[in-house]
Coordinates of C-alpha atoms in Angstrom, one line a residue:
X1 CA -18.2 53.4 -80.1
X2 CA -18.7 56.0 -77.5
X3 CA -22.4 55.4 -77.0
X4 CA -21.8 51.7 -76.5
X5 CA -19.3 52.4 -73.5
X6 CA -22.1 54.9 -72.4
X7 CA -24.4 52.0 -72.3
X8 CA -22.5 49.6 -70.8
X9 CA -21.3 51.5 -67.7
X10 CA -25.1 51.7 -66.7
X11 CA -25.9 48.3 -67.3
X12 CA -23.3 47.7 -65.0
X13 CA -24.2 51.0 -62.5
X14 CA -28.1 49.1 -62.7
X15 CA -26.8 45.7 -61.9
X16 CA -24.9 47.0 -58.9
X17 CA -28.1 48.1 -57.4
X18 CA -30.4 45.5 -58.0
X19 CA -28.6 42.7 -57.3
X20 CA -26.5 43.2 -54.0
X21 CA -23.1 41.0 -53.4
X22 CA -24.0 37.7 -51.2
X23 CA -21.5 36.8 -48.6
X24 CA -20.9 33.0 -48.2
X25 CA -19.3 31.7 -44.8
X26 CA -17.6 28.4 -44.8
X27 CA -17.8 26.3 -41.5
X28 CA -14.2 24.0 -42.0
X29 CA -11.5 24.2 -39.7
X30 CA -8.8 25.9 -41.3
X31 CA -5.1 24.5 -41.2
X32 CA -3.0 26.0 -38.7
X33 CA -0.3 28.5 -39.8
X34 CA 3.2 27.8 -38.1
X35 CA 5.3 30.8 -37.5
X36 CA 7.2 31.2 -40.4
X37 CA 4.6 31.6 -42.5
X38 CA 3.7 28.1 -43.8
X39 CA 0.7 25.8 -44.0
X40 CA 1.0 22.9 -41.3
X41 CA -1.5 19.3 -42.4
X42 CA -3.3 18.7 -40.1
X43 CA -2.6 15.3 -37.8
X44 CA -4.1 12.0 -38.3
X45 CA -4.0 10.0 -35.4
X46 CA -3.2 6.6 -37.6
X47 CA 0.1 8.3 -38.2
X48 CA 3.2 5.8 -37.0
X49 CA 5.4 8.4 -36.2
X50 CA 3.9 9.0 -33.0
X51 CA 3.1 5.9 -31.1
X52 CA 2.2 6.2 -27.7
X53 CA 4.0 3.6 -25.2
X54 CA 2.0 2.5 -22.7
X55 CA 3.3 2.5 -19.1
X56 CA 3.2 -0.7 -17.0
X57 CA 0.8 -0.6 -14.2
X58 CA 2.5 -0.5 -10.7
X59 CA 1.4 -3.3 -9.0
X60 CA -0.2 -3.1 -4.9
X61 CA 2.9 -4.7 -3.2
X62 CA 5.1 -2.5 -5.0
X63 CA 6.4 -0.8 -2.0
X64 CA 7.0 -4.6 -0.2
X65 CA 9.4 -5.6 -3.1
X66 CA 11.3 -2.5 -3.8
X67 CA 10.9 -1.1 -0.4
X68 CA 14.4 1.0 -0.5
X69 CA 13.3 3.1 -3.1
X70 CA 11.3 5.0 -0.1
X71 CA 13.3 7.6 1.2
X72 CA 13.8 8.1 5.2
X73 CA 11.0 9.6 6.7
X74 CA 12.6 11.6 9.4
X75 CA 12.4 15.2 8.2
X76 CA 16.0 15.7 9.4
X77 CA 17.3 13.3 7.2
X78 CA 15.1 14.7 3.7
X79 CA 17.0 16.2 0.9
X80 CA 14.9 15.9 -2.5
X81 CA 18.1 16.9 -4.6
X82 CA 19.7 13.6 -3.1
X83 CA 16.9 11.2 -3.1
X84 CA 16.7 11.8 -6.8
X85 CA 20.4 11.2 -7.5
X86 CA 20.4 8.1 -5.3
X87 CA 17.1 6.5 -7.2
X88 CA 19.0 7.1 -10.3
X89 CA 22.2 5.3 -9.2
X90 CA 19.8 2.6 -8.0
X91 CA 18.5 2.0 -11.4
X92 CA 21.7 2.0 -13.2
X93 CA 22.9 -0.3 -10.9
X94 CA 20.2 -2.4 -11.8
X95 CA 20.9 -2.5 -15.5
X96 CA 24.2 -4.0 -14.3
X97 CA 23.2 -6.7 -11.9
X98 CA 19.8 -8.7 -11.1
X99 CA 18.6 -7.8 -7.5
X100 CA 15.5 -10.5 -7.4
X101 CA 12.4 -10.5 -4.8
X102 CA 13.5 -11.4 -1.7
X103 CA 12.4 -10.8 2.2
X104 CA 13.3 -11.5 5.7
X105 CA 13.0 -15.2 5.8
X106 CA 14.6 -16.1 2.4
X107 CA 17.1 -18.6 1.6
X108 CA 19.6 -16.2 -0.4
X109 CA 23.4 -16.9 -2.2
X110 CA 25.3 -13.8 -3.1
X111 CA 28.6 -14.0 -5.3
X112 CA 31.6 -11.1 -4.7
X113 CA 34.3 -10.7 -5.5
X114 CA 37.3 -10.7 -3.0
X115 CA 40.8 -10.3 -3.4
X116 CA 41.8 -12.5 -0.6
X117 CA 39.5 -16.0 -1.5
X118 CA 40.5 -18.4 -4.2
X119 CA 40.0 -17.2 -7.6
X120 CA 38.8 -13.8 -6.0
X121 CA 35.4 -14.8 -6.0
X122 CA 33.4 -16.1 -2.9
X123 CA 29.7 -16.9 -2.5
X124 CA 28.1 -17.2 0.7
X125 CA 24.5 -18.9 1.3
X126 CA 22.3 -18.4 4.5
X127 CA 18.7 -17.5 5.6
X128 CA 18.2 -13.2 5.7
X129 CA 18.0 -12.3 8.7
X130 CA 17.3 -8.9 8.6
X131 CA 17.3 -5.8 5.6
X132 CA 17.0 -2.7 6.9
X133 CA 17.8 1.3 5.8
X134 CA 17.1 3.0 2.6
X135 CA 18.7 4.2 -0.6
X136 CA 22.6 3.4 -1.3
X137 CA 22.7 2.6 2.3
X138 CA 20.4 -0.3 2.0
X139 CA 21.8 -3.7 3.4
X140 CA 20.8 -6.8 4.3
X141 CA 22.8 -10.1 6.3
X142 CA 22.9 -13.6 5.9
X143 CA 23.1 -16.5 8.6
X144 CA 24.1 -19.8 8.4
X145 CA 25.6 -22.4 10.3
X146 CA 28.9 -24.3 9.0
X147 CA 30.9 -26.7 10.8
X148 CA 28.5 -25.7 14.0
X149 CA 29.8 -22.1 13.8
X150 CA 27.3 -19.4 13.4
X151 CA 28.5 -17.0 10.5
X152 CA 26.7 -13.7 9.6
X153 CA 27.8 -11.4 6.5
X154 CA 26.4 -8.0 6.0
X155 CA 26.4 -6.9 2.6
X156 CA 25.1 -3.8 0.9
X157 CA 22.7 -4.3 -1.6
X158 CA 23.8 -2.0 -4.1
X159 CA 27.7 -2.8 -3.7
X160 CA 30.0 -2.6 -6.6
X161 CA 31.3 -5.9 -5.7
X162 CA 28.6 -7.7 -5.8
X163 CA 28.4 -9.9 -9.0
X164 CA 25.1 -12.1 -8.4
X165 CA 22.4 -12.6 -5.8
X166 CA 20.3 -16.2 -5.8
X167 CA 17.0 -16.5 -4.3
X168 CA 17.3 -19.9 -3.6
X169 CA 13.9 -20.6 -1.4
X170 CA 11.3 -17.7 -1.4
X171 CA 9.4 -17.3 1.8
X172 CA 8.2 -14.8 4.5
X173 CA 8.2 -15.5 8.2
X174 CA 6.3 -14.3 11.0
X175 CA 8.5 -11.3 12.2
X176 CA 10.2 -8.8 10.1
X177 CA 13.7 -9.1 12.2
X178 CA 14.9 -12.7 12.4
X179 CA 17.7 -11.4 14.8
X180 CA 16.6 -14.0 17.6
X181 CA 18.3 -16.6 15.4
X182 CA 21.4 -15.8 17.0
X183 CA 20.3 -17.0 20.4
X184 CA 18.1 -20.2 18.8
X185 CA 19.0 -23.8 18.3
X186 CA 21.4 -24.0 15.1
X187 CA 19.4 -26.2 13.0
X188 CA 16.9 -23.4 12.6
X189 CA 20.5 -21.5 11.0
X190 CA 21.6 -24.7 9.0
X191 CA 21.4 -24.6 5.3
X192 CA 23.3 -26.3 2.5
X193 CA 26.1 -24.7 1.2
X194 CA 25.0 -27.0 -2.4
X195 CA 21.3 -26.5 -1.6
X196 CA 19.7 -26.1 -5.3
X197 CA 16.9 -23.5 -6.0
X198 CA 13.7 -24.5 -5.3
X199 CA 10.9 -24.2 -8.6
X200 CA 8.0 -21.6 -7.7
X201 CA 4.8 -21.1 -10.2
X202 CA 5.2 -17.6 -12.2
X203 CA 2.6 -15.0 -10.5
X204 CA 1.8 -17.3 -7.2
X205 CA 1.6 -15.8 -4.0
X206 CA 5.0 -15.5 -1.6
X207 CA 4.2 -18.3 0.9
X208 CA 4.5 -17.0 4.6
X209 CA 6.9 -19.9 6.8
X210 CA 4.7 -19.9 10.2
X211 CA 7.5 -22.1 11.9
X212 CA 8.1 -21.3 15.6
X213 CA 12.1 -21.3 16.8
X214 CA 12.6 -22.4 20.3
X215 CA 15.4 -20.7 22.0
X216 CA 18.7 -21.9 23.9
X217 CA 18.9 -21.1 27.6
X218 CA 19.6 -17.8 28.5
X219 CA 21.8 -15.7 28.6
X220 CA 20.5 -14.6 25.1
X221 CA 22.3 -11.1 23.1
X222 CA 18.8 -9.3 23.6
X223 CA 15.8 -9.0 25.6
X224 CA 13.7 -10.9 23.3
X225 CA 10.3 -11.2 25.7
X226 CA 9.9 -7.4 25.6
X227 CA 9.1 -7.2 21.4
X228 CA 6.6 -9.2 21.1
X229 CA 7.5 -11.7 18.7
X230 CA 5.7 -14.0 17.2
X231 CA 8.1 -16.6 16.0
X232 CA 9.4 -17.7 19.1
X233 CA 7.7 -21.1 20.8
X234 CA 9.3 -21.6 24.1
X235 CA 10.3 -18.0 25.3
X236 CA 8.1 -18.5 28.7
X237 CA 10.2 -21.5 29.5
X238 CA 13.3 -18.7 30.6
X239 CA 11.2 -16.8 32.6
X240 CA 11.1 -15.9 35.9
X241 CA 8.0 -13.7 37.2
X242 CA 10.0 -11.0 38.1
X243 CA 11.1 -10.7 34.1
X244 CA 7.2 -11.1 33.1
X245 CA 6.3 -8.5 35.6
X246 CA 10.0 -5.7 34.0
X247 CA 8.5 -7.3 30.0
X248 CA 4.8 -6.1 31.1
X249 CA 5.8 -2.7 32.2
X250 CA 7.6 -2.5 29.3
X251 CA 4.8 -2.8 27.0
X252 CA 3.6 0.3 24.9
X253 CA 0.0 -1.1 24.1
X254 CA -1.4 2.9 23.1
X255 CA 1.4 2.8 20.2
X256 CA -0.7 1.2 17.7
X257 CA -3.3 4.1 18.1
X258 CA -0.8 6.8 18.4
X259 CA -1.5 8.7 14.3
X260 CA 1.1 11.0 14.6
X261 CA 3.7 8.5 15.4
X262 CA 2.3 6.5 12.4
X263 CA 2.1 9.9 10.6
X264 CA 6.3 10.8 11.3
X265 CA 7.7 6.9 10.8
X266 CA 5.7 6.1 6.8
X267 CA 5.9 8.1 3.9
X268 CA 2.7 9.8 2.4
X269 CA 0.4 7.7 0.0
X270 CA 1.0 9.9 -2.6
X271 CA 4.4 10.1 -2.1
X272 CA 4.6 6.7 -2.7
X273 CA 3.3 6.8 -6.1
X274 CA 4.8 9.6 -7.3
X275 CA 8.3 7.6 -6.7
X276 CA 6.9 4.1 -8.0
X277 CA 5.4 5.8 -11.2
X278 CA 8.9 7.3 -11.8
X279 CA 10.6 3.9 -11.1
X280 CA 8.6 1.4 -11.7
X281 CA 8.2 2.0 -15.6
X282 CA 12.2 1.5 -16.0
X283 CA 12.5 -1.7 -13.4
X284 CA 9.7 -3.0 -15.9
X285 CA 11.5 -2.5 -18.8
X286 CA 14.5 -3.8 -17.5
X287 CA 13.2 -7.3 -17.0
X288 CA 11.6 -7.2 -20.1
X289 CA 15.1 -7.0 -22.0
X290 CA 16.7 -9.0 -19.5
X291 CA 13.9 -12.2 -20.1
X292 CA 14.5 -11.1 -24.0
X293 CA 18.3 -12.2 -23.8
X294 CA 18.1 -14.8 -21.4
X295 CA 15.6 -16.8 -24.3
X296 CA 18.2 -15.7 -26.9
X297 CA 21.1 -17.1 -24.8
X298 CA 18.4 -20.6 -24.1
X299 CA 18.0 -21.0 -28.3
X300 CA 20.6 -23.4 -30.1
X301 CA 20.6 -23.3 -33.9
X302 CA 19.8 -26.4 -35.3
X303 CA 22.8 -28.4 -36.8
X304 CA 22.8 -29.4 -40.5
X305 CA 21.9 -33.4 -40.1
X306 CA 24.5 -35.6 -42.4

């Protein structure tokens, strides 16, 4: 018995030195280890518990139809923390209420309410005449002409009271301010109070309204030959050459070339897209849901027939 063990030990103590341990290497990823201690699987990309939303892209004009999202550009004025806050506000606000396209030009209705009218509602149609400022200041009026009395109401976009806003005729015009209605003849101002919304093709292009006002004589509320506007057809008519001679001395040609004024009155490029990416994404999302329940509202179940 002792002689065998003798034997085997130097099999074993040969073996060892003629035939040396191989070391094999593996080339497969090995799972990660997580902190506690654990194996993690690794993760298929068909799993459905992480689906990736894809973000809407913001269109060109972006900055045309929501152009109060854009905060002031004076430095003065800046204040990151604020613009934030505001463009949140904004958005909730939007979830509340509809705020369509619209620019200067457009034939617009806007329902409030108001504690002193009948039934504390009123709604008041006229052309926009002018939208101007940015953030919870934004504001736009309305002009129309009833019972051949000029009547303007200003009215903040983003106003509590504010219940709905109709875009009853969609158009541009040749100006951005329509102020010069004021001083022109009143059927330029005169619009329906019953006037029904007028049908436009999904995705077509805003038509631009080239119509040319003519103007009353003067006296007029503003000096109307010194801004060169385009929308006006008979403003040589009122004046004298002593008024051409004050409108041309008046004139700032070298502004158009002037970069730094440019620079100091428009917010950066990049700017721009950094707000729209942030704000676009949630407008988009809220028409979607508001389309879904207006097609829920538009479907009738059908009735057993007898």
């Amino acid at each position: 018995m002792l002689n065998q063990r003798k034997v085997m030990s130097f099999l074993c103590f040969k073996h060892n030195k003629l035939f040396q341990p191989i070391a094999l290497y593996s080339t497969k990823v090995l799972p990660q280890i997580k902190k506690t201690g654990s194996l993690s699987t690794p993760k298929t990309p068909s799993s459905s518990s992480h689906t990736e939303t894809r973000k809407p892209v913001i269109p060109a004009n972006c900055r045309f139809i929501y152009p109060e999202f854009l905060p002031d550009p004076k430095p003065e004025w800046r204040n990151p923390v604020r613009e934030k806050l505001e463009r949140l506000d904004m958005l909730d606000r939007r979830t509340q209420i509809e705020i369509p396209e619209f620019y200067v030009g457009s034939v617009i209705a806007v329902t409030s309410s108001d504690p002193h009218s009948a039934g504390k509602v009123s709604r008041f149609l006229g052309i926009c005449i002018l939208r101007e400022k940015c953030g919870l200041r934004t504001r736009f009026i309305l002009r129309n002409v009833i019972d051949k009395q000029g009547l303007e109401i200003s009215y903040d976009m983003y106003d509590p009271t504010i219940q709905k806003i109709e875009v009853l005729r969609l158009e541009k015009r040749l100006d951005d301010r329509l102020l010069y209605l004021r001083d022109a003849l009143p059927e330029y101002s005169t619009f329906d109070i019953n006037m029904e919304p007028e049908i436009r093709e999904e995705g077509a292009a805003v038509p631009i309204n080239d119509i040319k006002v003519r103007l009353r004589p003067r006296p007029w509320l503003e000096k109307w030959e010194r801004q060169n506007l385009r929308g006006i057809s008979n403003i040589d008519e009122y004046l004298t050459d002593k008024r051409r001679r004050t409108a041309k001395d008046h004139e700032k040609p070298w502004e158009k070339y002037d970069l730094m004024k440019q620079y100091r009155s428009t917010i950066p490029e990049e700017h721009q897209k950094e707000i729209y990416s942030e704000v676009y994404a949630r407008i988009h999302q809220t028409d979607l849901e508001r389309q879904k329940n207006k097609r829920k509202r538009s479907f009738v179940n059908p009735t057993k027939l007898a």
